[in-house]
Short mmCIF file of C-alpha atoms and ligand atoms in Angstrom, two decimals:
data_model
loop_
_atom_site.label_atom_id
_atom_site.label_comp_id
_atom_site.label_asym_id
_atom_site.label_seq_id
_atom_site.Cartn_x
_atom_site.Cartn_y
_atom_site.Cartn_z
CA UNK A 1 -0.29 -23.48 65.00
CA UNK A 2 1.93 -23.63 61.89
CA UNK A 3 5.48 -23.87 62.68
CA UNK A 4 7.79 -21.49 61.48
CA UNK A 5 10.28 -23.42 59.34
CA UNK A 6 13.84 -22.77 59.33
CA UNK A 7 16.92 -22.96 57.32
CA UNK A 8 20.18 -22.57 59.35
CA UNK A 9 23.28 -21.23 56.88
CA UNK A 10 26.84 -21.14 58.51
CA UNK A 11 30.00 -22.29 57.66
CA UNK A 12 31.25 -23.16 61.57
CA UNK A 13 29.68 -26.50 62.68
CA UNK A 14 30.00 -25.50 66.30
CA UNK A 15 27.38 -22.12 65.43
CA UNK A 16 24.78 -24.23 63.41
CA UNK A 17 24.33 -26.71 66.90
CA UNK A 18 24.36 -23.89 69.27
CA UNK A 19 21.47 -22.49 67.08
CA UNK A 20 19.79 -25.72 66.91
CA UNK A 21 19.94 -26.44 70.32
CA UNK A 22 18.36 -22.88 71.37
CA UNK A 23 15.65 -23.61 68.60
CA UNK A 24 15.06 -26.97 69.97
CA UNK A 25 13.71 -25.81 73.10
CA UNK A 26 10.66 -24.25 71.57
CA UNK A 27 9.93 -27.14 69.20
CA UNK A 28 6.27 -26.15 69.15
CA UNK A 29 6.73 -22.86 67.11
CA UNK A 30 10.36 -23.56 65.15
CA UNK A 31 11.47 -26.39 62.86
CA UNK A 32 14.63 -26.68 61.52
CA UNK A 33 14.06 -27.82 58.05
CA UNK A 34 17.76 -27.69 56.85
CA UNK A 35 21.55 -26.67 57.06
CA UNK A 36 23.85 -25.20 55.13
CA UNK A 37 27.55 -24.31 54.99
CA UNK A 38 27.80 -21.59 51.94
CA UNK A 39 25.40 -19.64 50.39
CA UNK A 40 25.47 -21.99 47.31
CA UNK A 41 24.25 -24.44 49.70
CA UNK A 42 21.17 -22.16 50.86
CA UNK A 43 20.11 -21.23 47.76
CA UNK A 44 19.78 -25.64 46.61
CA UNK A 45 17.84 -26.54 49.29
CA UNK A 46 15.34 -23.45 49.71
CA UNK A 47 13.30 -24.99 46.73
CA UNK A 48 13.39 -28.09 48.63
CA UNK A 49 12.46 -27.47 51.99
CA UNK A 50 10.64 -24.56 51.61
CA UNK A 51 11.86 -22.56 54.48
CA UNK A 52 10.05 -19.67 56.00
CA UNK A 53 12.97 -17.94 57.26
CA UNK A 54 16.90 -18.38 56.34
CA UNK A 55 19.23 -17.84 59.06
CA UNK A 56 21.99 -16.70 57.07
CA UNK A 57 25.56 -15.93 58.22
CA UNK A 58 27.82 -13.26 56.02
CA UNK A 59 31.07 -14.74 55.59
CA UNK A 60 30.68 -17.81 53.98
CA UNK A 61 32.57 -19.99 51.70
CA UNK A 62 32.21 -20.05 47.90
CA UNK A 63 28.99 -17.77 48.23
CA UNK A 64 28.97 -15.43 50.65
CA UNK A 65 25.48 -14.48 52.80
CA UNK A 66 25.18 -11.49 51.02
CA UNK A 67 25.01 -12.56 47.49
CA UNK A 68 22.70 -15.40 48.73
CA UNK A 69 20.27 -12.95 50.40
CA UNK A 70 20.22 -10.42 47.25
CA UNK A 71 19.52 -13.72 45.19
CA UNK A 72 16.94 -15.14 47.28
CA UNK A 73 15.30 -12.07 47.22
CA UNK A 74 15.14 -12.16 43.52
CA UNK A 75 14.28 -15.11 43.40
CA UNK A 76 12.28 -16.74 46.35
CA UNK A 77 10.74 -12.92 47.25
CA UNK A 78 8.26 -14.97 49.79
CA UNK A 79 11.66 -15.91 51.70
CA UNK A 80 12.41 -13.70 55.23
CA UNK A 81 16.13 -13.92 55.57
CA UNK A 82 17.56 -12.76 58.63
CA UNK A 83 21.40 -11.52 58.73
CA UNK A 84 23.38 -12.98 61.51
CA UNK A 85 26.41 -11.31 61.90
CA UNK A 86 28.91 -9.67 64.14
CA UNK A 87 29.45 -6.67 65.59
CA UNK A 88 32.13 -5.22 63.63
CA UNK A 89 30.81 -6.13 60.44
CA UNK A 90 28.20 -2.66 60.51
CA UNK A 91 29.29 -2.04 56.75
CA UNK A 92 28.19 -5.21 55.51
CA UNK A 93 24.94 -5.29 57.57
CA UNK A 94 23.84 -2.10 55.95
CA UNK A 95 24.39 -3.78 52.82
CA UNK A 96 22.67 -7.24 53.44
CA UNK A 97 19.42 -5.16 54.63
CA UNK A 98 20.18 -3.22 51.34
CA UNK A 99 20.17 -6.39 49.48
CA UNK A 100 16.44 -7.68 50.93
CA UNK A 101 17.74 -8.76 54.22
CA UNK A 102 14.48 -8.41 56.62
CA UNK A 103 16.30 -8.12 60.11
CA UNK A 104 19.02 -8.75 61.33
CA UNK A 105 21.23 -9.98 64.37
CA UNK A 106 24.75 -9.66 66.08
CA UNK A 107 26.15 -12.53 67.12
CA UNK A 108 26.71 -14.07 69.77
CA UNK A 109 22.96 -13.85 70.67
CA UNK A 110 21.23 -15.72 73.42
CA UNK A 111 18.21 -17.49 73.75
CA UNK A 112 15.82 -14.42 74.39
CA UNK A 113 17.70 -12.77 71.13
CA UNK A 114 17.25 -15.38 68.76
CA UNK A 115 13.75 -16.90 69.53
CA UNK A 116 12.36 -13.10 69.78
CA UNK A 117 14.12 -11.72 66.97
CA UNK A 118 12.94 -14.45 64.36
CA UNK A 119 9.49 -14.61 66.14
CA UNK A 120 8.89 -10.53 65.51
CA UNK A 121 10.00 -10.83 62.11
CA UNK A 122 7.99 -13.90 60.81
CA UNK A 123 4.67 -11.80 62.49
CA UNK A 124 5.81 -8.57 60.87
CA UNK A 125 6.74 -10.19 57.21
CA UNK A 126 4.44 -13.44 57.05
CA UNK A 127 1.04 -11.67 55.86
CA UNK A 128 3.35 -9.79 53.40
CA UNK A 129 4.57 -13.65 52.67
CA UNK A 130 1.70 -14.99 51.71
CA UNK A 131 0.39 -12.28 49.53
CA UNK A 132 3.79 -12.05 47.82
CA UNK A 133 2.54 -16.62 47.48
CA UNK A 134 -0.31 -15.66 46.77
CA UNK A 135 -0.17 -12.85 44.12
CA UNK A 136 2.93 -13.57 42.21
CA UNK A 137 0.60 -14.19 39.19
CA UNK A 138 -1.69 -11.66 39.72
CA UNK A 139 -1.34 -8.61 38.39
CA UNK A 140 -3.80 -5.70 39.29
CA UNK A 141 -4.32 -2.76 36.67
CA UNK A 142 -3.78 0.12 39.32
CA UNK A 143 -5.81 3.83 38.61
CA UNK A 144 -3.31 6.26 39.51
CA UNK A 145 -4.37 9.60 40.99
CA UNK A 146 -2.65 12.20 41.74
CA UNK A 147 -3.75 15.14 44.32
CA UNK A 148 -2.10 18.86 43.47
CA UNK A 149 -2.74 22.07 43.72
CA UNK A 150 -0.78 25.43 42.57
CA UNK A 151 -1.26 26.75 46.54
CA UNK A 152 0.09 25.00 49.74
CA UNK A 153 -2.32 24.42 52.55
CA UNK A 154 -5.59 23.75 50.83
CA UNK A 155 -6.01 20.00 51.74
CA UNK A 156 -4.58 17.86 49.30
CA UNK A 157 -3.14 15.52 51.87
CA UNK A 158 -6.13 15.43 54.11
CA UNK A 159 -8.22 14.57 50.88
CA UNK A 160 -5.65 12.20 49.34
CA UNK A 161 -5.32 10.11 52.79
CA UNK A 162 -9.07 10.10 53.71
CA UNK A 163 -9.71 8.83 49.75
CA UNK A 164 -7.17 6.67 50.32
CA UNK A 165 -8.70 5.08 53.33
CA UNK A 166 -12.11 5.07 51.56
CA UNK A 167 -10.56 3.26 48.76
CA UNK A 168 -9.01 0.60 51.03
CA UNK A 169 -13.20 -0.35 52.48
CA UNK A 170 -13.44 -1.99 48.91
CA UNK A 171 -13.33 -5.36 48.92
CA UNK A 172 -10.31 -6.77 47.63
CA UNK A 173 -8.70 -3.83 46.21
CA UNK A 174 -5.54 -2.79 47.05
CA UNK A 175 -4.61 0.49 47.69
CA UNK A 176 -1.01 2.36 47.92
CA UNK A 177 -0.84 6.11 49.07
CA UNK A 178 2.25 7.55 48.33
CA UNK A 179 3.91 10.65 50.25
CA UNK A 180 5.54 11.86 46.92
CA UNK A 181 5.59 15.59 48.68
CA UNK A 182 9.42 14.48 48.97
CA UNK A 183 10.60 17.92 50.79
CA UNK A 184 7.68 18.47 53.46
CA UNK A 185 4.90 15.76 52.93
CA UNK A 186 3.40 14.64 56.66
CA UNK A 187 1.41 11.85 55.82
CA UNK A 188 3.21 10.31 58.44
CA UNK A 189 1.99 13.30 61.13
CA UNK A 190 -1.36 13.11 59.83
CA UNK A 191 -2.08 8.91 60.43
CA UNK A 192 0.84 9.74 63.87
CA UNK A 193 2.78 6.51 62.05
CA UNK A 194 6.00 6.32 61.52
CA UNK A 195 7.94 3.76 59.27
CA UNK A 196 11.77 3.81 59.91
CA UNK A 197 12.12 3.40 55.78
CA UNK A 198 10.90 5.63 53.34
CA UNK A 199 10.73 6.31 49.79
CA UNK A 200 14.29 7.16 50.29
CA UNK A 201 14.95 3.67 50.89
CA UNK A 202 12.82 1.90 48.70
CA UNK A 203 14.43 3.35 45.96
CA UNK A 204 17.80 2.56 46.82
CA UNK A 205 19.45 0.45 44.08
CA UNK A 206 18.99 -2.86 44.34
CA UNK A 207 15.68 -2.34 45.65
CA UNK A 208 13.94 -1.48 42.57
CA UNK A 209 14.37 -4.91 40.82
CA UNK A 210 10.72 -6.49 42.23
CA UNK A 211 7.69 -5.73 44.18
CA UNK A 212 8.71 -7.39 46.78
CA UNK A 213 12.17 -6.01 47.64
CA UNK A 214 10.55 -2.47 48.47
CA UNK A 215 7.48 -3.79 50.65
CA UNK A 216 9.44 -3.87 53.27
CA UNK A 217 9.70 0.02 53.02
CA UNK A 218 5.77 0.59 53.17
CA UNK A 219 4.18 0.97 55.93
CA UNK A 220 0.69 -1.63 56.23
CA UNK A 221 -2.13 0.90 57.58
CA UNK A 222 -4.77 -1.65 57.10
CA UNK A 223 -5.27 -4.95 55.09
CA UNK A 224 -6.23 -3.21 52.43
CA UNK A 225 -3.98 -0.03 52.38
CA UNK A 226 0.16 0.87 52.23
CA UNK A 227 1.23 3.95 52.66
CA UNK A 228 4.94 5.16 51.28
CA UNK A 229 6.45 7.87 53.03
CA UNK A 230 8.39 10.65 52.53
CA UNK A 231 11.72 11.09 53.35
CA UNK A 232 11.74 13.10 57.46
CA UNK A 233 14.26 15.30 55.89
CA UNK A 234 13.62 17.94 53.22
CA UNK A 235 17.60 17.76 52.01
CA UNK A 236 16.71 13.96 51.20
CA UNK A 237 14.32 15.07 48.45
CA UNK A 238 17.72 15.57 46.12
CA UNK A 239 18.62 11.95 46.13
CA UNK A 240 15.33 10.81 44.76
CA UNK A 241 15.39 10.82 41.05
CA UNK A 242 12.80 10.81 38.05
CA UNK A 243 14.51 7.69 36.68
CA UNK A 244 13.86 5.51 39.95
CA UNK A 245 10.44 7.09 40.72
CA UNK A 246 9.47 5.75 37.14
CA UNK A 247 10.81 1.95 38.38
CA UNK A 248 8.94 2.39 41.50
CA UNK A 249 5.55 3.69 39.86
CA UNK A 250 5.94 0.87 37.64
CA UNK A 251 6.43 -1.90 39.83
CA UNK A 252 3.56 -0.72 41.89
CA UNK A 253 1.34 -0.52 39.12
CA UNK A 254 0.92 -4.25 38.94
CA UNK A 255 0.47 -4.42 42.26
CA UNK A 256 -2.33 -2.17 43.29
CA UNK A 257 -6.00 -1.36 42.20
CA UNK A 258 -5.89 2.39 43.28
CA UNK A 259 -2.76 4.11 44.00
CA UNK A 260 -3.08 7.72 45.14
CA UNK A 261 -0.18 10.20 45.40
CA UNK A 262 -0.11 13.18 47.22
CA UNK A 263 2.21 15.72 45.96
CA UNK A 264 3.91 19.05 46.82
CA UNK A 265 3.50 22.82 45.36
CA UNK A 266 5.91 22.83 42.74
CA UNK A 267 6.50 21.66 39.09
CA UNK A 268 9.83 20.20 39.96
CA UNK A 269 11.16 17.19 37.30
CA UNK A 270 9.00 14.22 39.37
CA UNK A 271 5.75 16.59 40.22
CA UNK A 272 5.60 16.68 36.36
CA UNK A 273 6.50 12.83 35.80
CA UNK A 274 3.73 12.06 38.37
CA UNK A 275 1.43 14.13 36.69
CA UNK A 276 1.76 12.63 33.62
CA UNK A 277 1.57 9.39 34.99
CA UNK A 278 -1.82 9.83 36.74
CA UNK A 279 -4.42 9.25 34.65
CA UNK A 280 -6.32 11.56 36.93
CA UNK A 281 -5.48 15.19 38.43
CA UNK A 282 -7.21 16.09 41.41
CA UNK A 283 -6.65 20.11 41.01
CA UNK A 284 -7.15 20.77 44.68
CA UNK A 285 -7.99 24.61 45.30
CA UNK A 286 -9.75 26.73 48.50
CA UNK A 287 -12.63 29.40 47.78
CA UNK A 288 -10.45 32.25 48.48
CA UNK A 289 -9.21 34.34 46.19
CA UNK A 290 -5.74 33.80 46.39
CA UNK A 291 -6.10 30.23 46.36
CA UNK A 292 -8.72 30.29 43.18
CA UNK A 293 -6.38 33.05 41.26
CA UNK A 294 -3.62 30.61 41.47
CA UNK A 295 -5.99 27.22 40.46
CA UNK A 296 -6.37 29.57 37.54
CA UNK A 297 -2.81 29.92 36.45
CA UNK A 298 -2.27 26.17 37.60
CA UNK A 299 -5.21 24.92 35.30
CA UNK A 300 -3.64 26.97 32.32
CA UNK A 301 -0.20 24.83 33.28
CA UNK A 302 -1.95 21.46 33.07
CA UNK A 303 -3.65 22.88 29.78
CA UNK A 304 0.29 23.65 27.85
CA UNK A 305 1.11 20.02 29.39
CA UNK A 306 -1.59 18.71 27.06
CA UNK A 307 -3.87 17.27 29.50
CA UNK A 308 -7.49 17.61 28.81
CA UNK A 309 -10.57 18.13 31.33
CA UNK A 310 -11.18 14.72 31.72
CA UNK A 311 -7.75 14.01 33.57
CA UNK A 312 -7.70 17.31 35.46
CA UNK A 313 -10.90 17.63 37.97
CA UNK A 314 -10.77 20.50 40.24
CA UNK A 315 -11.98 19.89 43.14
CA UNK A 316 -12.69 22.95 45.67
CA UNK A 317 -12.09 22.23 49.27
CA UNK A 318 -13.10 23.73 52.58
CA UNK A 319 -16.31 24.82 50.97
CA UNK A 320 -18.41 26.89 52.60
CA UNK A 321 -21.59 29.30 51.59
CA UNK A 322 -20.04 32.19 53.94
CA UNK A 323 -17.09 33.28 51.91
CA UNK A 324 -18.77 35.97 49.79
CA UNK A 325 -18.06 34.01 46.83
CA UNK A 326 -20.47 31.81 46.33
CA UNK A 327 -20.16 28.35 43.93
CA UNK A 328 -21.68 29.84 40.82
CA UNK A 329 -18.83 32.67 40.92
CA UNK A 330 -16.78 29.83 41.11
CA UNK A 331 -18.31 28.08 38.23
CA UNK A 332 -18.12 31.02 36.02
CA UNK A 333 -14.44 31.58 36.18
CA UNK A 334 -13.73 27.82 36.03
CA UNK A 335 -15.16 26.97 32.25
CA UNK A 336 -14.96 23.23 32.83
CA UNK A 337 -16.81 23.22 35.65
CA UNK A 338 -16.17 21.75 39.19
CA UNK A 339 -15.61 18.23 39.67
CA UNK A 340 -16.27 18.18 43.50
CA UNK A 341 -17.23 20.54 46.37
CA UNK A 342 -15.94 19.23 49.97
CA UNK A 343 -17.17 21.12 52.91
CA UNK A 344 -15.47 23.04 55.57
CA UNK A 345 -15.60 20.99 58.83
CA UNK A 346 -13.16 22.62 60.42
CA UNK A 347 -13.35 20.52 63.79
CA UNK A 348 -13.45 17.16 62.21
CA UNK A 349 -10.20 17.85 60.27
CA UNK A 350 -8.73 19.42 62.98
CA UNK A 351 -9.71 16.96 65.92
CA UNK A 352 -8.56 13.89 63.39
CA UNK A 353 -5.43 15.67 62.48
CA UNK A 354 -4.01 16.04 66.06
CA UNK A 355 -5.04 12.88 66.64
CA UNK A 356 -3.55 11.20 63.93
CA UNK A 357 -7.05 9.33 63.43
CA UNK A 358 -8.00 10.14 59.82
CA UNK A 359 -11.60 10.99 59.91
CA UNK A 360 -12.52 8.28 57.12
CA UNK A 361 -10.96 5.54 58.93
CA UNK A 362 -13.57 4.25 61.10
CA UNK A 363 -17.09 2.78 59.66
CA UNK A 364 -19.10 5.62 60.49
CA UNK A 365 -17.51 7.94 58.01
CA UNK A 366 -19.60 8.62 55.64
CA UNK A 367 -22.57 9.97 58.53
CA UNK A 368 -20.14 12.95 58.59
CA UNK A 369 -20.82 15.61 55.53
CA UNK A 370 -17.49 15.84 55.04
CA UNK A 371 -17.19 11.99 54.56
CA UNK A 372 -19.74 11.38 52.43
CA UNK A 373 -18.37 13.66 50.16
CA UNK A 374 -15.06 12.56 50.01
CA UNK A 375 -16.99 9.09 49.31
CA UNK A 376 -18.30 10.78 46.37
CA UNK A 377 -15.37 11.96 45.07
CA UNK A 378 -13.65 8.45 45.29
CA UNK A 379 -16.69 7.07 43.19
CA UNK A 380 -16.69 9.46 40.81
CA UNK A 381 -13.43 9.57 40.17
CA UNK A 382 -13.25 5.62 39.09
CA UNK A 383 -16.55 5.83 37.57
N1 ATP M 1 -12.46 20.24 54.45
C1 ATP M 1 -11.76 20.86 55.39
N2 ATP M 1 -12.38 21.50 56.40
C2 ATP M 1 -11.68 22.15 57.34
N3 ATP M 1 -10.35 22.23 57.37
C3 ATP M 1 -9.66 21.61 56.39
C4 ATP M 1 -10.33 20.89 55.37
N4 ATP M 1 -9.37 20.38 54.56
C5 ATP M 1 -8.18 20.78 55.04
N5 ATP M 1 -8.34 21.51 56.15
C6 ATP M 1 -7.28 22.17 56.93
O1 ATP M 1 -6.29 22.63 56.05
C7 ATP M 1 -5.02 22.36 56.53
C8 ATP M 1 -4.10 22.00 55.40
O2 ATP M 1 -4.45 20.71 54.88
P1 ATP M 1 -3.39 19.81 54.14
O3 ATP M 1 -2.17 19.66 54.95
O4 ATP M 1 -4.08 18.60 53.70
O5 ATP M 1 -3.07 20.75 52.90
P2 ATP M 1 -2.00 20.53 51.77
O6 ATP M 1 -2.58 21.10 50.54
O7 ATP M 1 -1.58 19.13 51.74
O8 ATP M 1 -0.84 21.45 52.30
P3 ATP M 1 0.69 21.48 51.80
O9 ATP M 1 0.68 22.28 50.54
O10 ATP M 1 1.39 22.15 52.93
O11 ATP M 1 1.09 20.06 51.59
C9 ATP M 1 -5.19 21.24 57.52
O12 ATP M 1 -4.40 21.48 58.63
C10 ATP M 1 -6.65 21.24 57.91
O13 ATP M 1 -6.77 21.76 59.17
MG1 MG M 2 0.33 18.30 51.97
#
């Protein structure tokens, strides 16, 4: 097994051994590949020996661990630094994680503290590590599509996550689902994940510079698929601004094939920047009436904005013959026709939503109606 190669940074002699020495006893899984006294110092060597992780003190002479770690971050993104610090310095630990910091912890540690704490984080990071290696000259093209509707309840989330899972069975493609229903989106409920940062923290300043300074905020469902979440606090929505959803949507852009957004009711400042950004709509509306007079009034919005019938595609959801309207009522109120019908499988939603199992996540999706559709739909919407 690969080592995981390390790069100790502290200005007190007596700390660097003590790490050493703890390190030392599981020579089969760390190296030590260098020391440094100041952050200077860290930020020489790194192109020289290539560490995996820094171990990086905060008060340091001439540059302090927090400057290093923001500049590392910048520039050596494929870098995990890990903030070791003291109790009472809380303030500055916020900040180093701020700055691109992947963990952190308080000194003095022991052996279980250390070993385990740089262990979890190399597994957690290192995949992230080598694609950050990997990609940093790649840049993917992504189709951005947005799910919204002009009435709450009538699926958008359970279509944008189950496209977004159908999306991430392509080979190679990456896909990013993002929670942008900022006030009350439940992505999170509905895959029963939870990711202690959100889009409120990814957009944090300082965090918007590169790619890789916000992965740590998504959450990795499957090779192949991130999710970004909301904030778990409707009052949080306020702090998120047009101007740093832009930086986000544009960093990601490069970085994904397919990025899907779910969004809230509402035409609030980002709705509309989001919309305008997709390059498709998915108009998300319910066969009752209600739910089709307000698709109506919706549509019309989408037509002032200037977007034509090849961005918009209404899709109806929950479809079902029983209704007493039937799809050619439909068809004659909507001139532009439907883009896609989804059934009603009421169980199937239901059963994956309490679960937290999305019902397109397994192989044997598309033998379920409601699947194959949604398959469909992700086709046709690329095609
Ligand atoms: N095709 C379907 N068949 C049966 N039930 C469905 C279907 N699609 C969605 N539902 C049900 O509709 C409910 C609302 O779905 P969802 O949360 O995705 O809607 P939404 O438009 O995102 O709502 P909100 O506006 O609150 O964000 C779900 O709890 C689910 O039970
Ligand atoms: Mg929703």
């Amino acid at each position: 097994m690969k080592k995981i190669k390390i790069l100790v940074a502290d200005d007190i002699g007596e700390t660097r051994s003590v790490i050493k020495k703890i390190l030392s006893l599981e020579d089969n899984l760390f190296e030590i590949v260098g020391e440094a006294d100041n952050g200077e110092e860290v930020l020489r060597l790194i192109p020289k020996v290539k560490p995996d992780v820094v171990l990086m003190d905060i008060n340091m002479p001439v540059l302090n661990g927090l400057e290093a770690t923001e500049r590392i971050t910048d520039e050596y993104p494929s870098v995990i630094v890990i903030i070791m610090s003291v109790q009472a310095e809380n303030e500055y630990l916020k900040k180093a994680m701020f700055h691109g910091a992947k963990e952190y912890i308080i000194k003095p540690f022991n052996y279980d503290s250390l070993t385990q704490t740089i262990k979890v984080t190399y597994d957690k990071y290192k995949d992230r590590q080598i694609r950050a290696l990997g990609s940093r000259e790649e840049i993917r093209e992504g189709k951005v599509i947005a799910f919204f509707s002009s009435k709450g309840g009538v699926g958008k989330s359970v279509l944008a996550l189950n496209s977004g899972l159908v999306y991430s069975k392509e080979k190679n493609k990456k896909v990013l689902l993002l929670d942008m229903d900022l006030q009350f989106g439940d992505i999170s409920m509905l895959v029963n994940e939870y990711n202690e940062k959100t889009i409120l923290d990814a957009i944090d300043e300082g965090q918007l510079d590169s790619y890789e300074s916000v992965m740590p905020c998504l959450y990795k469902y499957n090779e192949n698929l991130d999710i970004l979440f909301a904030p778990g606090k409707p009052e949080a929505a306020e702090y998120i601004t047009k101007n740093s959803v832009e930086k986000l949507m544009n960093l990601f852009k490069k970085k994904y094939d397919y990025i899907l957004i779910d969004t809230g009711v509402n035409f609030s400042d980002i709705t509309l920047y989001v919309l305008d950004y997709a390059e498709k709509i998915v108009f998300v509306s319910n066969m009752d009436i209600v739910s089709l007079k307000n698709t109506k009034l919706g549509l019309r919005v989408m037509q002032s904005l200037g977007y034509d019938k090849n961005k918009v595609k209404l899709v109806i959801n929950r479809y079902k013959t029983d209704y007493g309207i039937s799809r050619k009522d439909v068809e004659e109120v909507f001139k532009d026709g439907i883009f896609a019908v989804i059934p009603e499988e009421e169980k199937t939603v239901l059963v994956s939503i309490n679960k937290g199992e999305p019902f397109c996540s397994g192989t044997k999706y598309n033998k379920l109606k409601i699947g194959k559709a949604i398959e469909k739909l992700c086709k046709d919407l690329v095609d």
